[in-house]
mmCIF file of C-alpha atoms and ligand atoms in Angstrom:
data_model
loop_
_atom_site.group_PDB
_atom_site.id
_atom_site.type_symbol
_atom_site.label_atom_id
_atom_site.label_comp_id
_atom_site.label_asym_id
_atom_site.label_seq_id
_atom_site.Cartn_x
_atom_site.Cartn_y
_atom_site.Cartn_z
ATOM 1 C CA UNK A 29 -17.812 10.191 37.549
ATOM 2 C CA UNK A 30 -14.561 11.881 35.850
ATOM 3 C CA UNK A 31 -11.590 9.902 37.841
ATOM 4 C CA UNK A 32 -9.062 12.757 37.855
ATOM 5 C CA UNK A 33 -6.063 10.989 39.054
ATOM 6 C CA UNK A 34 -4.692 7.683 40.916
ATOM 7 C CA UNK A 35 -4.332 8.308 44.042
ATOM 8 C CA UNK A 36 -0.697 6.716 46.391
ATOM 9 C CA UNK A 37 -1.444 4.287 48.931
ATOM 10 C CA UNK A 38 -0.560 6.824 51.226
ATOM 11 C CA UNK A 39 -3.369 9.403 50.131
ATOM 12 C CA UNK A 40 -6.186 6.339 50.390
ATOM 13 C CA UNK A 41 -4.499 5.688 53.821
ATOM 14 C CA UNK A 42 -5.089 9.285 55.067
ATOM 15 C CA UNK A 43 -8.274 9.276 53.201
ATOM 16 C CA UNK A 44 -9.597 6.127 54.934
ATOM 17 C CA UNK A 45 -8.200 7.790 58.324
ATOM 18 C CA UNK A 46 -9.909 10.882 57.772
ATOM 19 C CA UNK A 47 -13.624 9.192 56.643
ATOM 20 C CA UNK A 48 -12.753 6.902 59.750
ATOM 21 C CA UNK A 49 -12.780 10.040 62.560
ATOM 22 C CA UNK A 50 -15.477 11.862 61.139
ATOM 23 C CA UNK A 51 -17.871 8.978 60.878
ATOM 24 C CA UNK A 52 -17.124 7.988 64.513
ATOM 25 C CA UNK A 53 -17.523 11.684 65.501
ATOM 26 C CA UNK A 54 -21.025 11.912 63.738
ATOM 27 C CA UNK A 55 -22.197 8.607 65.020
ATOM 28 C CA UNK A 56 -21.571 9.715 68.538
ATOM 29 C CA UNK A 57 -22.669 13.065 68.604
ATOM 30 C CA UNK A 58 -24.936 14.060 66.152
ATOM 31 C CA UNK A 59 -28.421 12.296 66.436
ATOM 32 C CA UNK A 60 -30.257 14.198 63.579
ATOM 33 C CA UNK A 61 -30.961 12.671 59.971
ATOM 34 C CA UNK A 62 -28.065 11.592 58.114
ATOM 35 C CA UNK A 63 -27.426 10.946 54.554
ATOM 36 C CA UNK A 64 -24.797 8.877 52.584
ATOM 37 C CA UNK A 65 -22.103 10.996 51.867
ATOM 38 C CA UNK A 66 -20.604 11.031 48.288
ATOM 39 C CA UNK A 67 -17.422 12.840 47.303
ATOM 40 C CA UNK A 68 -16.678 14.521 43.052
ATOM 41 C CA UNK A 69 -13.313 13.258 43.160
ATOM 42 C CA UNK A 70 -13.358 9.954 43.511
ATOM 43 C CA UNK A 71 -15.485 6.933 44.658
ATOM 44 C CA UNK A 72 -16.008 6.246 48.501
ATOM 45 C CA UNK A 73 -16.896 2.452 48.009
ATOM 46 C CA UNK A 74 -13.278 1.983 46.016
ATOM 47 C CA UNK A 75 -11.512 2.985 49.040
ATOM 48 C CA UNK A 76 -13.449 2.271 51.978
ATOM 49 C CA UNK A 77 -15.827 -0.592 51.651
ATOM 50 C CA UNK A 78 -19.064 0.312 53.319
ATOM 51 C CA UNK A 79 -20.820 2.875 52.915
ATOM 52 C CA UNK A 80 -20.897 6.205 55.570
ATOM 53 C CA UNK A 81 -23.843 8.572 56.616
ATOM 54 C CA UNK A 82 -23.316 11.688 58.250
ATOM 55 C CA UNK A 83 -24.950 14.543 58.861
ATOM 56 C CA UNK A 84 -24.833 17.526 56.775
ATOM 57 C CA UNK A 85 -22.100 19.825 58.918
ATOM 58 C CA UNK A 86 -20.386 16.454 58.998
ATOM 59 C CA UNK A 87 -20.438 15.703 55.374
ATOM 60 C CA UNK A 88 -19.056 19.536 54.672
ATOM 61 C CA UNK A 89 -16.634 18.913 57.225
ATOM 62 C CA UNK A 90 -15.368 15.946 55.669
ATOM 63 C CA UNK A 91 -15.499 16.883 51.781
ATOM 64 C CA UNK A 92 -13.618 19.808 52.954
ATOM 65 C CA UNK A 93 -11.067 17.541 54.821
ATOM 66 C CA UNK A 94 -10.284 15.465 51.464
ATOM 67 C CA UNK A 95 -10.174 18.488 49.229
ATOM 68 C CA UNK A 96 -7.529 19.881 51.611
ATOM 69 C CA UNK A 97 -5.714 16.501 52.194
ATOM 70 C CA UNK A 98 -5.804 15.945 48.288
ATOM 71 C CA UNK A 99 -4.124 19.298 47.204
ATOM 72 C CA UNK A 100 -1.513 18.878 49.632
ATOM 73 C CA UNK A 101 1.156 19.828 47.549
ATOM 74 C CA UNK A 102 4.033 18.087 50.274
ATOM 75 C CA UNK A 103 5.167 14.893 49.694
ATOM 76 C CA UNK A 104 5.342 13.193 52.186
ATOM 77 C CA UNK A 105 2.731 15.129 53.770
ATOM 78 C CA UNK A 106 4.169 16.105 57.116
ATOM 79 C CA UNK A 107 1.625 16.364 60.361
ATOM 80 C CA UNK A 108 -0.682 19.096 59.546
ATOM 81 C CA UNK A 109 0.408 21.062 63.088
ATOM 82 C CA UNK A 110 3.440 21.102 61.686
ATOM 83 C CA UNK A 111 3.285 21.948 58.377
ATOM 84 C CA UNK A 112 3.656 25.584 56.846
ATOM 85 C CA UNK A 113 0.706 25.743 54.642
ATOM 86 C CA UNK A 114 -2.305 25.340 57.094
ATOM 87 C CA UNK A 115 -4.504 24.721 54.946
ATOM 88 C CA UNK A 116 -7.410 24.223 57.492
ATOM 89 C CA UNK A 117 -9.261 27.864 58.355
ATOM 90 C CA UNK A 118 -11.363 28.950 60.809
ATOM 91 C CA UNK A 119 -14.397 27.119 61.695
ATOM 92 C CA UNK A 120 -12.875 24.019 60.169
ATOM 93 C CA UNK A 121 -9.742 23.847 62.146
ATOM 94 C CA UNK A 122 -11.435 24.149 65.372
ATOM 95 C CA UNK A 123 -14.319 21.381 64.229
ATOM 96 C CA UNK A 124 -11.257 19.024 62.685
ATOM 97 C CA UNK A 125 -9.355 19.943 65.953
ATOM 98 C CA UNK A 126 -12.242 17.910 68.534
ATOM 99 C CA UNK A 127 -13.067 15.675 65.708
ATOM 100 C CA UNK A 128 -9.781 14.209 65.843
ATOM 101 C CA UNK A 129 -9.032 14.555 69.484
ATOM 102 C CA UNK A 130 -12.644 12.962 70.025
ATOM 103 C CA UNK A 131 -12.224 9.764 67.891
ATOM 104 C CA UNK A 132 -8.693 9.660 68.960
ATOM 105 C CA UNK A 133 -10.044 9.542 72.233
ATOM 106 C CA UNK A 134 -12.778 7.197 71.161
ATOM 107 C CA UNK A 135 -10.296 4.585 69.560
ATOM 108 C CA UNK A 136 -7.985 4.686 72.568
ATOM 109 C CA UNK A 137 -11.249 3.777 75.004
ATOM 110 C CA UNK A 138 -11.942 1.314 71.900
ATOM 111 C CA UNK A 139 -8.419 -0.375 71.731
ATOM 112 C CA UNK A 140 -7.379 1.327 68.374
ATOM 113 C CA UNK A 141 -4.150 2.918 69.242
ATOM 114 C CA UNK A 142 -2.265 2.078 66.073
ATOM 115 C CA UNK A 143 -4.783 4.703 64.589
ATOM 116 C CA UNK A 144 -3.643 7.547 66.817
ATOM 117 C CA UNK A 145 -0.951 9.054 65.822
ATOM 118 C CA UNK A 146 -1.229 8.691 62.038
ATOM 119 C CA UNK A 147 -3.375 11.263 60.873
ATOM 120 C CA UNK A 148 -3.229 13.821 63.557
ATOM 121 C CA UNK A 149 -4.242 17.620 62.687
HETATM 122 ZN ZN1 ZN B 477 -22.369 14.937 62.315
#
């Protein structure tokens, strides 16, 4: 595995945010086969501890979600629905769209407000 860069604590933050709504999206919803999901950039395991399965439209999903969130090019990255670039098209903006109000919802029900409001597409 080539490690291209560090990464701020603030990129593994919205990294660990973003594995953290899809995985609780997939567990929920999708009852179909899942595998381990593995990312080129950089290793899962340093970031977030545990391993996470999803399903395939899941895993796209989310490898699409880190690409994006790594080639932000603002700094600090602003909220994406209020940011300029939108780098989220299509298909994908919808799906992140009820991913994150989903697990947003999810958390709330859960008792995980302090996650809310950070990572919010
Ligand atoms: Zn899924």
């Amino acid at each position: 595995m080539v490690k291209q860069r560090e990464f701020s604590e603030k990129e593994k933050d919205d990294i660990r945010t973003l594995m953290k709504f899809v995985r609780i999206y997939c567990r929920e919803n999708h009852h179909v086969e899942k595998t381990s999901f593995s990312f080129k950039l950089f290793d899962i395991k340093e970031i977030e501890k545990k391993e996470i399965s999803l399903c395939p439209d899941c895993a796209r999903l989310l490898t699409y979600g880190l690409t994006m969130r790594l080639k932000c090019p603002h700094v600090p990255k602003p909220m994406c629905k209020k940011c300029e670039t939108q780098c989220y098209h299509g298909d994908y903006k919808s799906k992140i769209r009820e991913v994150m109000k989903f697990s947003g919802m999810y958390m709330v029900k859960h008792g995980r407000v302090d996650m809310l409001y950070r990572y919010f597409v």
